[in-house]
Amino acid sequence: MKKTNLISLANVTKDYNLGDLTVRVLKGITLKIKNGEFVAIQGRSGSGKSTLMNIIGLLDTPTAGSYYLEETDVSSLKEDELSYLRNKKIGFVFQSFNLLPRATILENVVLPGIYAGENPKERDEKAGNILEKIGLLKHISKRPNQLSGGEQQRVAIARALMNNPDIILADEPTGNLDTKSGQEVINLLKTLHKQGKTIVLITHEKDIAKQADRIIKLTDGRIN
Amino acid sequence: MDFNELFKLSYRAINANRLRSFLTMLGIVIGVFAIILLVSIGTGLQTFITNQIAGLGSNLIFVIPGRIGGARTPGGVVSNKLVVADAKTLQLKLKSLANVAPVVSQITTVKYKNRENKGTTIFGTTSNYPKIVQNATIERGSFFSKSQEQSGARSAVIGQTVLNNLFYSQNPIGKRFFIGNNIYTVLGVINKRGAVFGIDQDNVVIIPLSAAQRQFGLTHVNTIFISVNSSSSVSRVKEQTKKILLGHLTEDDFTIQTAESTLSIVSNITNILSIALGGIAAISLLVGGIGVANIMLVSVTERTREIGLRKALGAKRSDILKQFLLEAIMLSLTGGIIGIILGLFGSIVLARFLVSQVTLWSVFIAFGFSVVVGIVFGMAPAIRASKLSPIEALRYE
């Protein structure tokens, strides 16, 4: 696969207004992530890594600087266009899984497919295939709370894979898990990386970050 | 996002909080129920009164004492200057065009053997009364004749209530009974006419005008009925009547009405009544709508994280808006349908005791209203949900 720049940030800053006070959380981030890379963004809490992830994940916009996703300048996009890109290009994995408690595992996994407008039969089939590959097919009609934490996070990864996105954006995916199931989740991410996905892993744990191809260390809103 | 998915989502959300959804719907149920029921009562009343008046016949003019309404005296004027002599003058002058029947009345007790019937309205009138007032027909026996009327014979035609209370199932024709202290002979029985506004129209005895005047000393009339021979001359006779009466009376002393003009007055009144009743019921539907808005706001707040997640996974603003709007519409529509069913049922049950008539338009309006309530009161919470920023929403605890 040709290694093109998938994510290109240049001099990205992000300010938050807290009343009269303006806090600069990101202080000029420049980074490039190539297609097919496995990158860990590591930093302590308060380093700005969650803000950076939100910007990369198109959930938030920079105060200044530019962000190109492939060839697209995302600062010029409207809200619905951002929704479209999030839906097609990015798969999110959150620390607290964020599965819908009342929906079944299958219903959780197909969610991005629903917003992509896929027809019900195809998307159920697709979700079934993904769940089969990660060994959760037998849980398809269960509710999230009937599964262990590790299993729930793998369901979340299955959901992230639903629309076959280029990027998997995992924000502290092991934060709520014990070491063993945390490692299983990382192994799954590694497998996906081998299959060609670009993985961006946000973590504060050095041991987890070390397993990526490249570590970007974030301290106080800057890359060092 | 297709409708099926939206429907499933809304159904699941409503089903997840059954008690809460039920109570919210109850507000709409009560509102819609009240609209249908009250409009049915209003319409039933209108139909009933309209039929009563229409039954009088289109050729009928009636003159009543005093003044009703008018721009100058909106409350009307009470007067008792319209007398029996006026009716005689009218009959004389309108001879070739119309028949005139004055009616005097008195309420008293009638007795037969040891039975008595209280609160009976005694009407004194002329022998041409059945020909003029079309909704009074003789069921049995006969009305008094012109000679009986002129001789002041104590003969009487009785209503169904009087018949039942005094004579039970016996044949009353020829029976002698008391009106006050005078003995009258039953000549005939008048057909059943029912009750209007709770006033029993069958608790009546009709006697010759002269007998009534002699017994009760009545001179001023209750109504002068004028039956016009041809319906094309109704307005001309009306004008002439006015002219004749103005010869010695003022405009405040009498009011001339036709069945048509009365019908328009009455239907105005009953229309206002229907609208007022419907309006009061609509307020309760409004309150129900506020309940929907309230619960939708709670629902949006509760599901802030879910909204954030859905947005992160690619939901557009419109997807979120539709989801919450449909939920509100489903709540109020379900409530509306239950309300319609209960309202129809209630109207049918009520029709057995009271006048009540279901109208299709009230059902449509109630149905439409509950959808509108869902949209209007669901819109603000839905917009609020759709505008949530995904990161704020995901961070929400």
mmCIF file of N, CA and C in Angstrom, chain B residues 54-106:
data_model
loop_
_atom_site.group_PDB
_atom_site.id
_atom_site.type_symbol
_atom_site.label_atom_id
_atom_site.label_comp_id
_atom_site.label_asym_id
_atom_site.label_seq_id
_atom_site.Cartn_x
_atom_site.Cartn_y
_atom_site.Cartn_z
ATOM 1 N N ALA B 54 -87.339 23.438 13.780
ATOM 2 C CA ALA B 54 -87.710 23.122 12.402
ATOM 3 C C ALA B 54 -89.075 22.456 12.367
ATOM 4 N N GLY B 55 -89.383 21.714 13.445
ATOM 5 C CA GLY B 55 -90.666 21.017 13.537
ATOM 6 C C GLY B 55 -91.848 21.970 13.575
ATOM 7 N N LEU B 56 -91.572 23.231 13.908
ATOM 8 C CA LEU B 56 -92.651 24.209 13.981
ATOM 9 C C LEU B 56 -93.161 24.582 12.597
ATOM 10 N N GLY B 57 -92.324 24.390 11.605
ATOM 11 C CA GLY B 57 -92.767 24.705 10.240
ATOM 12 C C GLY B 57 -92.214 26.041 9.778
ATOM 13 N N SER B 58 -91.981 26.124 8.479
ATOM 14 C CA SER B 58 -91.306 27.303 7.947
ATOM 15 C C SER B 58 -92.270 28.466 7.692
ATOM 16 N N ASN B 59 -93.577 28.181 7.759
ATOM 17 C CA ASN B 59 -94.545 29.249 7.498
ATOM 18 C C ASN B 59 -94.927 30.000 8.757
ATOM 19 N N LEU B 60 -94.273 29.614 9.871
ATOM 20 C CA LEU B 60 -94.717 30.134 11.155
ATOM 21 C C LEU B 60 -93.998 31.421 11.546
ATOM 22 N N ILE B 61 -94.824 32.378 11.992
ATOM 23 C CA ILE B 61 -94.276 33.608 12.589
ATOM 24 C C ILE B 61 -94.741 33.601 14.022
ATOM 25 N N PHE B 62 -93.880 33.968 14.967
ATOM 26 C CA PHE B 62 -94.421 34.156 16.318
ATOM 27 C C PHE B 62 -94.026 35.489 16.898
ATOM 28 N N VAL B 63 -95.017 36.017 17.605
ATOM 29 C CA VAL B 63 -94.813 37.313 18.247
ATOM 30 C C VAL B 63 -94.740 37.038 19.738
ATOM 31 N N ILE B 64 -93.658 37.522 20.368
ATOM 32 C CA ILE B 64 -93.533 37.323 21.813
ATOM 33 C C ILE B 64 -93.382 38.670 22.494
ATOM 34 N N PRO B 65 -93.829 38.754 23.739
ATOM 35 C CA PRO B 65 -93.781 40.054 24.417
ATOM 36 C C PRO B 65 -92.345 40.460 24.754
ATOM 37 N N GLY B 66 -92.106 41.744 24.823
ATOM 38 C CA GLY B 66 -90.794 42.268 25.195
ATOM 39 C C GLY B 66 -89.868 42.291 24.007
ATOM 40 N N ARG B 67 -88.636 42.700 24.254
ATOM 41 C CA ARG B 67 -87.679 42.840 23.165
ATOM 42 C C ARG B 67 -86.506 41.908 23.432
ATOM 43 N N ILE B 68 -86.093 41.181 22.417
ATOM 44 C CA ILE B 68 -84.953 40.283 22.565
ATOM 45 C C ILE B 68 -83.768 40.865 21.826
ATOM 46 N N GLY B 69 -82.699 41.123 22.534
ATOM 47 C CA GLY B 69 -81.455 41.579 21.904
ATOM 48 C C GLY B 69 -81.617 42.914 21.212
ATOM 49 N N GLY B 70 -80.908 43.091 20.129
ATOM 50 C CA GLY B 70 -80.922 44.371 19.420
ATOM 51 C C GLY B 70 -79.732 45.198 19.837
ATOM 52 N N ALA B 71 -79.289 46.089 18.936
ATOM 53 C CA ALA B 71 -78.087 46.871 19.186
ATOM 54 C C ALA B 71 -78.286 47.849 20.347
ATOM 55 N N ARG B 72 -79.492 48.408 20.425
ATOM 56 C CA ARG B 72 -79.752 49.449 21.425
ATOM 57 C C ARG B 72 -79.903 48.854 22.829
ATOM 58 N N THR B 73 -80.560 47.677 22.888
ATOM 59 C CA THR B 73 -80.829 47.055 24.186
ATOM 60 C C THR B 73 -80.333 45.615 24.168
ATOM 61 N N PRO B 74 -79.015 45.426 24.271
ATOM 62 C CA PRO B 74 -78.465 44.074 24.097
ATOM 63 C C PRO B 74 -79.028 43.059 25.087
ATOM 64 N N GLY B 75 -79.406 43.495 26.260
ATOM 65 C CA GLY B 75 -79.930 42.551 27.249
ATOM 66 C C GLY B 75 -81.397 42.256 27.037
ATOM 67 N N GLY B 76 -82.078 43.031 26.156
ATOM 68 C CA GLY B 76 -83.502 42.847 25.945
ATOM 69 C C GLY B 76 -84.314 43.701 26.902
ATOM 70 N N VAL B 77 -85.620 43.759 26.626
ATOM 71 C CA VAL B 77 -86.515 44.562 27.452
ATOM 72 C C VAL B 77 -87.692 43.669 27.841
ATOM 73 N N VAL B 78 -88.084 43.728 29.132
ATOM 74 C CA VAL B 78 -89.239 42.945 29.565
ATOM 75 C C VAL B 78 -90.483 43.828 29.438
ATOM 76 N N SER B 79 -91.529 43.243 28.882
ATOM 77 C CA SER B 79 -92.766 44.010 28.713
ATOM 78 C C SER B 79 -93.935 43.042 28.772
ATOM 79 N N ASN B 80 -95.084 43.504 29.301
ATOM 80 C CA ASN B 80 -96.271 42.638 29.259
ATOM 81 C C ASN B 80 -97.450 43.368 28.630
ATOM 82 N N LYS B 81 -97.138 44.160 27.627
ATOM 83 C CA LYS B 81 -98.202 44.954 26.991
ATOM 84 C C LYS B 81 -98.873 44.235 25.826
ATOM 85 N N LEU B 82 -98.310 43.098 25.427
ATOM 86 C CA LEU B 82 -98.913 42.351 24.315
ATOM 87 C C LEU B 82 -100.083 41.548 24.869
ATOM 88 N N VAL B 83 -101.285 41.833 24.381
ATOM 89 C CA VAL B 83 -102.471 41.228 24.990
ATOM 90 C C VAL B 83 -103.291 40.436 23.962
ATOM 91 N N VAL B 84 -104.281 39.721 24.471
ATOM 92 C CA VAL B 84 -105.122 38.882 23.637
ATOM 93 C C VAL B 84 -105.819 39.714 22.551
ATOM 94 N N ALA B 85 -106.183 40.927 22.936
ATOM 95 C CA ALA B 85 -106.860 41.808 21.970
ATOM 96 C C ALA B 85 -105.997 42.069 20.745
ATOM 97 N N ASP B 86 -104.661 42.115 20.930
ATOM 98 C CA ASP B 86 -103.762 42.325 19.799
ATOM 99 C C ASP B 86 -103.873 41.179 18.804
ATOM 100 N N ALA B 87 -104.001 39.961 19.335
ATOM 101 C CA ALA B 87 -104.124 38.788 18.479
ATOM 102 C C ALA B 87 -105.404 38.871 17.665
ATOM 103 N N LYS B 88 -106.457 39.353 18.327
ATOM 104 C CA LYS B 88 -107.741 39.454 17.621
ATOM 105 C C LYS B 88 -107.651 40.496 16.514
ATOM 106 N N THR B 89 -106.994 41.612 16.804
ATOM 107 C CA THR B 89 -106.794 42.646 15.788
ATOM 108 C C THR B 89 -106.028 42.055 14.603
ATOM 109 N N LEU B 90 -104.959 41.321 14.908
ATOM 110 C CA LEU B 90 -104.130 40.734 13.857
ATOM 111 C C LEU B 90 -104.935 39.783 12.981
ATOM 112 N N GLN B 91 -105.741 38.930 13.634
ATOM 113 C CA GLN B 91 -106.531 37.957 12.872
ATOM 114 C C GLN B 91 -107.482 38.661 11.918
ATOM 115 N N LEU B 92 -108.040 39.748 12.448
ATOM 116 C CA LEU B 92 -108.979 40.518 11.661
ATOM 117 C C LEU B 92 -108.307 41.126 10.435
ATOM 118 N N LYS B 93 -107.152 41.728 10.640
ATOM 119 C CA LYS B 93 -106.496 42.459 9.554
ATOM 120 C C LYS B 93 -105.729 41.553 8.603
ATOM 121 N N LEU B 94 -105.303 40.382 9.089
ATOM 122 C CA LEU B 94 -104.516 39.476 8.235
ATOM 123 C C LEU B 94 -105.380 38.357 7.656
ATOM 124 N N LYS B 95 -106.656 38.477 7.847
ATOM 125 C CA LYS B 95 -107.610 37.420 7.571
ATOM 126 C C LYS B 95 -107.302 36.544 6.348
ATOM 127 N N SER B 96 -107.102 37.205 5.217
ATOM 128 C CA SER B 96 -106.930 36.439 3.984
ATOM 129 C C SER B 96 -105.535 35.833 3.865
ATOM 130 N N LEU B 97 -104.596 36.341 4.630
ATOM 131 C CA LEU B 97 -103.202 35.904 4.477
ATOM 132 C C LEU B 97 -102.779 34.841 5.472
ATOM 133 N N ALA B 98 -103.348 34.867 6.675
ATOM 134 C CA ALA B 98 -102.803 34.011 7.727
ATOM 135 C C ALA B 98 -103.821 33.654 8.784
ATOM 136 N N ASN B 99 -103.501 32.620 9.563
ATOM 137 C CA ASN B 99 -104.272 32.227 10.741
ATOM 138 C C ASN B 99 -103.502 32.615 11.988
ATOM 139 N N VAL B 100 -104.219 33.163 12.961
ATOM 140 C CA VAL B 100 -103.554 33.649 14.165
ATOM 141 C C VAL B 100 -104.057 32.869 15.381
ATOM 142 N N ALA B 101 -103.145 32.434 16.216
ATOM 143 C CA ALA B 101 -103.528 31.754 17.452
ATOM 144 C C ALA B 101 -102.728 32.323 18.614
ATOM 145 N N PRO B 102 -103.387 33.063 19.507
ATOM 146 C CA PRO B 102 -102.683 33.545 20.703
ATOM 147 C C PRO B 102 -102.602 32.432 21.742
ATOM 148 N N VAL B 103 -101.581 32.463 22.547
ATOM 149 C CA VAL B 103 -101.459 31.474 23.626
ATOM 150 C C VAL B 103 -101.214 32.209 24.925
ATOM 151 N N VAL B 104 -102.073 31.910 25.919
ATOM 152 C CA VAL B 104 -101.821 32.423 27.273
ATOM 153 C C VAL B 104 -101.430 31.211 28.112
ATOM 154 N N SER B 105 -100.697 31.437 29.188
ATOM 155 C CA SER B 105 -100.301 30.260 29.962
ATOM 156 C C SER B 105 -100.262 30.542 31.448
ATOM 157 N N GLN B 106 -100.400 29.469 32.193
ATOM 158 C CA GLN B 106 -100.420 29.530 33.643
ATOM 159 C C GLN B 106 -99.940 28.162 34.132
#
